[in-house]
Coordinates of C-alpha atoms in Angstrom, one line a residue:
M124 CA 129.2 155.7 129.7
D125 CA 132.0 156.4 132.2
T126 CA 131.9 159.3 134.7
D127 CA 134.2 161.6 132.7
T128 CA 132.0 161.2 129.6
A129 CA 128.9 161.8 131.7
I130 CA 130.4 165.0 133.1
R131 CA 131.3 166.3 129.6
T132 CA 127.8 165.4 128.4
V133 CA 126.2 167.4 131.3
R134 CA 128.5 170.3 130.7
S135 CA 127.4 170.5 127.0
A136 CA 123.9 171.3 128.3
L137 CA 124.7 173.8 131.0
Q138 CA 124.0 176.9 128.8
R139 CA 120.5 175.7 128.2
Y140 CA 119.8 176.4 131.9
G141 CA 121.9 179.6 132.1
F142 CA 124.6 178.0 134.2
V143 CA 128.2 179.2 133.8
E144 CA 130.5 176.8 132.0
G145 CA 132.9 176.7 135.0
A146 CA 130.3 175.5 137.5
A147 CA 131.7 172.7 139.7
L148 CA 130.2 169.2 139.1
E149 CA 130.4 166.5 141.7
L150 CA 129.2 162.9 141.2
V151 CA 126.7 162.2 144.0
K152 CA 125.3 158.8 142.9
Y153 CA 125.3 156.4 140.0
R154 CA 122.7 153.7 139.9
E155 CA 120.0 153.9 137.3
N156 CA 121.0 157.4 136.5
Y157 CA 124.0 159.7 137.0
V158 CA 123.2 162.3 139.7
F159 CA 125.6 165.3 140.0
R160 CA 125.7 168.3 142.3
L161 CA 126.3 171.4 140.3
T162 CA 127.6 174.4 142.3
E163 CA 127.8 177.8 140.6
P164 CA 130.6 180.3 141.6
A165 CA 127.9 182.3 143.5
G166 CA 127.3 179.3 145.7
M167 CA 123.9 178.1 144.5
S168 CA 123.7 174.3 144.1
Y169 CA 121.5 172.1 141.9
A170 CA 120.9 168.4 141.4
V171 CA 121.5 167.4 137.8
R172 CA 120.2 164.0 136.7
L173 CA 121.5 162.4 133.5
H174 CA 119.1 159.5 132.8
R175 CA 120.4 156.1 131.7
A176 CA 119.7 155.6 128.0
G177 CA 116.6 153.5 127.5
Y178 CA 115.6 153.3 131.1
R179 CA 112.8 155.9 131.0
T180 CA 111.0 157.4 128.1
D181 CA 110.5 161.1 127.6
A182 CA 106.8 160.8 128.5
E183 CA 107.7 158.9 131.7
I184 CA 110.2 161.6 132.8
R185 CA 107.8 164.4 132.0
T186 CA 105.1 162.6 134.0
E187 CA 107.4 162.4 137.0
L188 CA 108.4 166.1 136.9
A189 CA 104.8 167.2 136.3
Y190 CA 103.8 165.2 139.4
L191 CA 106.5 166.8 141.5
K192 CA 105.2 170.2 140.5
A193 CA 101.6 169.2 141.3
L194 CA 102.7 167.9 144.8
A195 CA 104.7 171.1 145.5
E196 CA 101.7 173.2 144.6
R197 CA 99.7 171.3 147.2
G198 CA 102.3 172.1 149.8
M199 CA 104.1 168.7 149.8
S200 CA 107.8 168.8 150.7
V201 CA 109.4 167.6 147.5
P202 CA 112.4 168.8 145.3
E203 CA 111.8 172.0 143.2
I204 CA 112.2 171.5 139.5
V205 CA 114.4 174.0 137.6
P206 CA 113.3 174.5 134.0
A207 CA 115.7 175.2 131.1
V208 CA 115.8 178.8 129.8
N209 CA 113.2 177.9 127.2
G210 CA 110.9 176.6 129.9
E211 CA 111.3 172.9 129.1
L212 CA 111.5 170.6 132.1
V213 CA 113.6 167.9 130.3
C214 CA 116.5 168.4 127.8
L215 CA 117.7 165.9 125.2
V216 CA 121.5 166.0 125.1
G217 CA 123.9 164.1 122.9
A218 CA 127.0 162.3 124.1
E219 CA 130.3 162.1 122.2
D220 CA 129.4 158.8 120.7
G221 CA 126.2 160.2 119.3
E222 CA 123.9 158.5 121.8
T223 CA 121.2 160.8 123.3
F224 CA 120.2 161.1 126.9
Y225 CA 117.5 163.0 128.9
L226 CA 118.6 165.5 131.5
D227 CA 116.7 167.4 134.2
V228 CA 117.6 169.7 137.0
Q229 CA 116.3 170.3 140.6
K230 CA 117.3 172.7 143.3
W231 CA 119.7 171.2 145.7
L232 CA 118.3 170.7 149.2
E233 CA 120.9 172.5 151.3
A234 CA 121.8 171.4 154.9
S235 CA 119.8 168.2 154.6
T236 CA 120.7 164.7 155.5
P237 CA 119.0 161.3 154.8
L238 CA 116.7 160.0 157.5
G239 CA 118.8 156.9 157.6
D240 CA 121.2 154.6 155.8
V241 CA 119.9 151.3 154.3
A242 CA 123.0 149.2 155.2
E243 CA 123.3 150.7 158.7
A244 CA 119.5 150.1 159.3
F245 CA 119.8 146.6 158.1
A246 CA 122.8 145.9 160.4
G247 CA 121.2 147.7 163.3
I248 CA 124.3 149.9 163.7
R249 CA 122.4 153.1 164.0
A250 CA 119.4 153.1 166.2
L251 CA 116.6 155.5 165.2
E252 CA 113.9 156.4 167.6
P253 CA 110.3 155.4 166.9
E254 CA 109.4 159.1 166.7
A255 CA 111.3 159.3 163.4
F256 CA 109.0 156.6 162.0
R257 CA 105.9 158.3 163.3
Q258 CA 106.9 161.4 161.4
L259 CA 107.6 159.2 158.3
G260 CA 104.2 157.7 158.7
V261 CA 102.6 161.2 158.8
L262 CA 104.6 162.2 155.7
T263 CA 103.5 159.1 153.8
G264 CA 99.9 159.6 154.8
E265 CA 100.0 163.2 153.5
L266 CA 101.6 162.0 150.3
H267 CA 98.9 159.5 149.6
R268 CA 96.1 162.0 150.4
H269 CA 97.6 164.3 147.8
T270 CA 98.1 161.6 145.2
M271 CA 94.5 160.5 145.7
T272 CA 93.4 164.0 145.0
I273 CA 95.7 164.7 142.1
G274 CA 95.2 161.3 140.5
R275 CA 96.6 160.8 137.0
T276 CA 98.1 164.1 135.6
P277 CA 97.5 164.8 131.9
G278 CA 99.5 162.4 129.8
F279 CA 100.3 160.2 132.8
E280 CA 102.7 157.4 131.8
R281 CA 104.4 155.4 134.5
S282 CA 104.9 151.7 135.3
A283 CA 102.5 150.0 137.6
W284 CA 103.6 148.1 140.8
D285 CA 100.5 145.9 140.4
V286 CA 100.3 142.1 140.4
E287 CA 102.2 141.8 137.1
G288 CA 104.7 144.5 138.1
L289 CA 105.5 142.8 141.4
V290 CA 105.1 139.0 140.9
G291 CA 104.1 138.5 137.2
A292 CA 106.0 136.7 134.5
A293 CA 108.2 139.8 133.8
P294 CA 108.3 141.9 137.0
L295 CA 109.4 145.5 136.8
W296 CA 112.7 144.8 138.6
G297 CA 113.3 141.3 137.3
T298 CA 112.6 137.9 138.6
P299 CA 113.9 136.8 142.0
L300 CA 114.3 133.3 140.7
A301 CA 117.2 134.5 138.6
V302 CA 119.6 134.7 141.6
E303 CA 122.2 132.1 140.8
E304 CA 122.9 131.2 144.5
L305 CA 119.4 129.8 145.1
S306 CA 119.4 126.1 145.9
H307 CA 116.7 123.9 144.4
E308 CA 114.8 124.0 147.7
Q309 CA 115.1 127.8 148.0
A310 CA 113.9 128.3 144.4
A311 CA 110.9 126.0 145.2
L312 CA 110.1 128.1 148.3
L313 CA 110.2 131.3 146.4
T314 CA 108.1 129.8 143.6
R315 CA 105.5 128.7 146.1
A316 CA 105.5 132.1 147.8
L317 CA 105.2 133.9 144.5
A318 CA 102.1 131.9 143.6
K319 CA 100.5 132.7 147.0
L320 CA 101.4 136.4 146.6
R321 CA 99.8 136.5 143.2
A322 CA 96.6 135.0 144.5
E323 CA 96.5 137.4 147.5
L324 CA 97.3 140.5 145.5
E325 CA 94.6 139.7 142.9
A326 CA 92.1 139.2 145.7
I327 CA 93.0 142.6 147.3
G328 CA 92.0 144.4 144.1
T329 CA 92.8 148.0 143.1
A330 CA 90.1 150.1 144.8
P331 CA 91.2 153.8 145.1
E332 CA 91.1 153.5 148.9
S333 CA 94.1 151.2 148.8
Y334 CA 95.6 151.6 145.3
G335 CA 96.8 154.6 143.4
V336 CA 99.8 156.8 142.7
I337 CA 102.7 155.9 145.0
H338 CA 106.4 156.8 145.5
A339 CA 107.4 153.1 145.2
D340 CA 111.0 153.6 146.6
L341 CA 110.3 155.1 150.0
T342 CA 113.5 154.0 151.7
L343 CA 115.2 155.9 154.5
E344 CA 117.7 157.3 152.1
N345 CA 115.0 158.8 149.9
V346 CA 113.7 160.9 152.8
L347 CA 115.8 163.9 153.8
V348 CA 115.7 165.8 157.0
Q349 CA 116.1 169.6 156.7
D350 CA 115.5 171.9 159.6
G351 CA 113.4 169.3 161.3
R352 CA 111.1 168.6 158.4
L353 CA 111.0 165.6 156.2
I354 CA 111.3 165.9 152.4
V355 CA 110.6 163.1 149.9
I356 CA 113.1 162.8 147.1
D357 CA 113.9 160.4 144.2
F358 CA 110.6 159.8 142.4
D359 CA 112.4 157.8 139.7
D360 CA 110.4 154.7 140.3
F361 CA 107.1 156.3 141.2
G362 CA 104.0 155.0 139.5
E363 CA 100.8 153.2 140.5
G364 CA 100.5 150.6 143.2
W365 CA 99.2 149.7 146.6
H366 CA 99.6 152.5 149.2
L367 CA 100.7 149.9 151.7
F368 CA 103.7 149.1 149.4
D369 CA 105.2 152.5 150.3
L370 CA 104.9 151.6 154.0
T371 CA 106.4 148.2 153.7
T372 CA 109.2 149.7 151.6
A373 CA 110.0 152.2 154.4
L374 CA 110.5 149.3 156.9
F375 CA 111.8 146.5 154.7
F376 CA 115.5 146.9 155.6
L377 CA 114.6 147.1 159.3
V378 CA 113.0 143.7 159.4
P379 CA 116.1 142.2 161.2
H380 CA 116.3 145.2 163.6
P381 CA 115.5 144.4 167.2
R382 CA 113.2 147.4 167.3
Y383 CA 111.3 146.5 164.1
E384 CA 107.9 146.1 165.8
D385 CA 108.4 149.5 167.6
Y386 CA 109.2 151.2 164.3
R387 CA 106.2 149.5 162.6
R388 CA 103.8 150.5 165.3
A389 CA 105.0 154.1 165.2
L390 CA 104.9 154.2 161.3
L391 CA 101.4 153.0 161.2
E392 CA 100.2 155.3 164.0
G393 CA 101.7 158.3 162.2
Y394 CA 100.1 157.2 158.9
R395 CA 96.7 156.9 160.4
S396 CA 97.0 160.3 162.1
A397 CA 97.4 161.9 158.7
R398 CA 95.1 159.5 156.8
P399 CA 92.5 157.6 158.8
V400 CA 92.2 154.1 157.4
P401 CA 90.4 150.9 158.7
D402 CA 92.4 148.0 160.2
S403 CA 91.7 146.1 157.0
F404 CA 94.0 148.5 155.1
F405 CA 97.0 146.8 156.7
E406 CA 95.9 143.1 156.3
A407 CA 98.2 142.6 153.3
W408 CA 101.3 143.8 155.2
D409 CA 103.1 140.5 155.1
A410 CA 102.3 140.0 151.4
L411 CA 103.6 143.4 150.3
L412 CA 106.6 143.2 152.6
L413 CA 107.6 140.0 150.9
A414 CA 106.8 141.4 147.5
R415 CA 109.1 144.3 148.2
G416 CA 111.9 141.8 149.1
M417 CA 111.3 139.9 145.9
T418 CA 111.8 143.1 143.9
Y419 CA 115.2 143.5 145.5
L420 CA 116.2 140.0 144.5
G421 CA 115.1 140.6 141.0
W422 CA 117.0 143.9 140.9
A423 CA 120.2 142.3 142.2
A424 CA 120.0 139.3 139.8
D425 CA 120.2 141.7 136.8
R426 CA 123.2 143.7 138.2
R427 CA 125.7 141.2 139.5
G428 CA 129.0 142.8 140.3
D429 CA 127.4 146.0 141.6
D430 CA 128.1 146.5 145.3
T431 CA 124.5 147.0 146.2
A432 CA 123.5 143.9 144.2
E433 CA 126.1 141.8 146.1
F434 CA 124.9 143.2 149.4
I435 CA 121.4 142.1 148.5
V436 CA 122.5 138.6 147.5
E437 CA 124.8 138.1 150.5
Q438 CA 122.7 139.7 153.3
V439 CA 119.2 140.4 152.1
L440 CA 118.5 137.1 150.4
P441 CA 118.4 135.2 153.8
V442 CA 115.9 137.7 155.1
V443 CA 113.6 137.3 152.1
L444 CA 113.8 133.5 152.3
G445 CA 112.8 133.7 156.0
L446 CA 109.8 135.9 155.1
A447 CA 108.9 133.5 152.3
A448 CA 109.1 130.5 154.6
R449 CA 106.7 132.1 157.1
Y450 CA 104.4 133.4 154.4
A451 CA 104.1 130.2 152.4
P452 CA 105.1 127.3 154.7
M453 CA 105.4 123.8 153.2
V454 CA 102.3 121.8 153.9
S455 CA 103.1 118.3 154.8
S456 CA 101.1 115.5 153.2
P457 CA 99.2 113.4 155.7
V458 CA 101.0 110.2 156.7
A459 CA 99.1 107.1 155.9
T460 CA 98.8 104.6 158.8
S461 CA 97.8 101.0 158.7
S462 CA 95.0 99.7 160.8

């Protein structure tokens, strides 16, 4: 579906929400879904999400929206869901070719900006202060405290970022070994690292103190700053997984940054101030940091030609290979000597 068709599809559903037909629609993002900013003549704005066909089921989307409502009720700073006139949180809309799509609406977060930009963070162009990561750590700790209390909402249906979801035979975001540019030696390195990752993640286990409902895509772009407070957005990939995975995701694109260790220290200090955890909680940091990098390679391998996918293959791949080499170094065979 092209953008013009997507706009017409969205417009066909506006009356279900009581919006005027002439409301302005601006494309904000297209990746897994189309995200539009809808602005009514009176000035109120909303985020309208048109889900990619076949990417999420009705039950998965309803689980996401129900969880956002549960988090908001507990005082967590998350987007506010806007129901249709009939009270439904999700609408099924038909496109011109007869294909059907799910659509949902959230209130637009006015006067807000992303905490950071992935590409700029990766390149070290924009230097954030450690205090920003301390605040992000606090926010993440609060999020996990709430998700541990809420648990699985009724009818919960989401993917799991568990051993199989991260490094199994069919990972959620695709296999990193499918990147065409990998040399034989690099593929062997990733294969070795994946095997070690699987063993370590299986050993960690899924005790509720370290594993539960997580955001799973907590990048700097998915945290907005509004009037000095941080707001978590884009729960499209949320599900179950290790709490530490959210923290490694927050810092993954800052691995090459000269202040990475400062940011990591501040992030973990902030997290522990909101949710006290033992030192052992962070022992799998290197494993989950690498697992996060592997997911990006798998994602890119399935979307070649996309600008983000090319950025990952060209610039992120070397970082992941470096992490893999440190995580699973080649063990040399002992050299036999004659007596």
